[in-house]
Structure formats: C-alpha cells, structure tokens
Amino acid sequence: MTRAAEPESLRAQDESSWSSLVSKVVVSADMEIPKGQTFDGHIRTSSISDLGIFTMTSRKHAAHRTAKHTTDRDPEIVLTLTKQGHLGIRQNGRAVQVPPGRFGIYVSYDPVEIHSADNYQALAVKIPLSRCRADAEQFRQLSAQSFPADEGLAPAVWGMTEQLGGGANFSSRTAALRTAHHAIGMMEQMVHERLGEPTPAAEPQIEAITERCFSYIEKHLQDPELNPQRVAEANFISTRYLHLIFQRSDTTVAAYIRDRRLDEAREDLMDPKFHRFSIDALARKWGFNNVSHFGQLFKKTYGCPPAVYRREAFGC
C-alpha cells in the first residue's frame, strides 16, 4: 500500500516565520501583518506526485508577490476554496473578493496581491503549469476570478481534494501518479466549465491514448519483451510521443512497467496460493529475466529482500 506524502502540519506566529512558511508551501511573497496584531497561522500540506494540496488557517494578513518573486520556481496555478472569512486577490488588472463557498484563481508567474480577512480558512491546490493543457496566457486570463464551488464539477473536485489532502492510500506508486494525473485534468476542466468555455484541446485524443497505453501495459506485464517501443507500436504512436504522454504522469514508460511488475510480484509473495512458488519463479512470471536484479529492485523499493518480505507476510 502506498500513501500520498504524509500530511505535514506547520505553524507560524510572527511575520517573518509566516513569510518563510508560505514561501515554502505556497508561493514566495512579502508578508504584511497589521501592526499590534497577535498573529497565528497554520498550514497543513500534502502532495501526490507534483500536485500540492494544503489547508490554511490564519489571522488577517496580506501577501505581496512582486516581479522579484516570479522566477523562483516553475510556473504554477493556485486554486483556493474559501471556507471561512474572505480572501481578496488582485492580479493582471483585476480584483476579486472570494467569500466562503467560492473558489478563486491566481498564477505564480505574475505579480499578485492577496489579502485575507481575520480567522481565514481555505483549502487550496497548486498545479504545475506544465501539467495543464491551457497555456500561460490562457490561465492569465482566468486569474483573479471567483466562482461558486457548489455547481457543476466543483463539489466533486473539492471533495476529492479534501480526501487526497488527508493522506489517501493507494495500491501502488503508479496508482498515485495516475490519480494525480486525472485529478489535475478534473480541476482544469472545472475551471473552464465555470467560465463557460471549453477546456483547451489536448493533443489529439491524448486522454484516450493515455488510457490505451496504460491498459496495454497491464495486459502484457508478464511479457519479458514488453518495452516502450512495443507499447508505442501497439497504439500506433511514436516512441517519442509515448514518452511525452508519460511525462504528464511524472514518470517514464520503463519506470511505470518496472513499478507495476514489482507491485504484482509483491502481491504474489503475500498470496497463500503462490506460497510454494520460488522467488525466481515469481520474478520470471512478472517479466524479470534477471532474478538478481529483481531482488535488488525489490529491496530498494520495499526495504527488504523478497524472501524476507514473504516470511514477514506469513509470520514465519
């Protein structure tokens, strides 16, 4: 069983530490806290692949992200759902108030001013622009806008976000990667749905092609000859295009095949039906011709050799 990154709770009680905390978890910015105010801010953060999820609770403050901050990391999109208090966003010539029950949007690659009311609470996600189908200019047109979170896809998206942010369990690392891939797609579609615009087209049928490639790999995991070229040829695409597809899921074709084989071999090691099978036989069953290499990969992934893992699974 694989978990999303274990949620981490972080707290700050002054302007300097709050600035450092927000810069680490969300985006870098200069913080401003009203003079004479006793401040308290709390962030609970988690991640799945490169999808960042965080909840924030804080007293009144302002964040000023200027041009000096906008080259500090890869471009990102931030979607934030206000749960208590109000959030003000000013970016690209627009200003919006985001009250409870609505979500707002801003981008990390342009200066932005953010003002929170006292006793502010929010749930937010941070998505790399590279994982989205819309480009930087399209998201620039969406920034500093607000939409209800109880219509269309929004309730499903935010419900899923809360669950994932709690440290959801996954059957494998690859399952977590695929979940992040689909979650990002839903979030982007939600945004464009709220605008009454179609979601920007991906490369021709990319989602369908991606699923076909995943399915082909699942059906042929036991074939020791399975490789990126075979997957690409079976789905009538180039190997280069296949690699681009898998980059969207934050993995490579070879790594995905290897991880899925390890997942299946591990399941067999814990299954009483295969208790009499040798380690070598199970490794070969899942396409590992080099049994020694299988043992090394297994230990690196699960922390102990396959034989030890099996003994511990059966309590002997």
C-alpha angles and dihedrals in degrees: 000000000000124000131206111251105300109261112256123208117211130180137193131185105184139045097259097049092043090053091051093047096049091045090053097046107027119010132317116262143145111263128218122194121184111262114259094017120130103229131209126171131174131188127186110195137186137161142204112200102315095333108110120204125186143164120212132199119179149145121250115308143140130227121206114195108186134182090275089065100046099083097050097100144357115303113273140184118224121203114187129187115204112222099170134008123005135290124205120204124189117183140139094004095310132101127195139176115221110202125186113299095029133092128220134199136216135162128229097219096068129056113267139181119212126187124187127197122231116285091018120179128183145162114217143175130207118207127186111240088226089067094055130086094218116078129234094270093051092053090045087063090053097050122112094021129123133210137178115269096209100068135079115340094345099092092050092046095050093042089053091046093055091049094048091046089057091067102268120207121241130190090233145350090263091055089054091050092051091048091054090048093054094040091056090049091052092048093051092047090050091055094051092043090058090052092051090240130123116254108260110266117257121215107298109307092332095161093051091045091050092053092047090053092049090048093048091052091049092052094048103038091116093055108099089204093061109125140146093273092054091049092049095047093048090054096042096242134115121264088240091055090048091055091050090053092053092048086067088062093050094245141081129249093246093047092049092051092046094048093048091050090050090049091053094044090051091051090052091050089059095043116098089212089069098038092112093049115101121240088246092054093051092047091052091044088063097047101268106136092174104063093185090055089049090055092050093049092046093052092047091050102039102025100245140052118277093251092054091046090053094048092051091047091056095037096241 
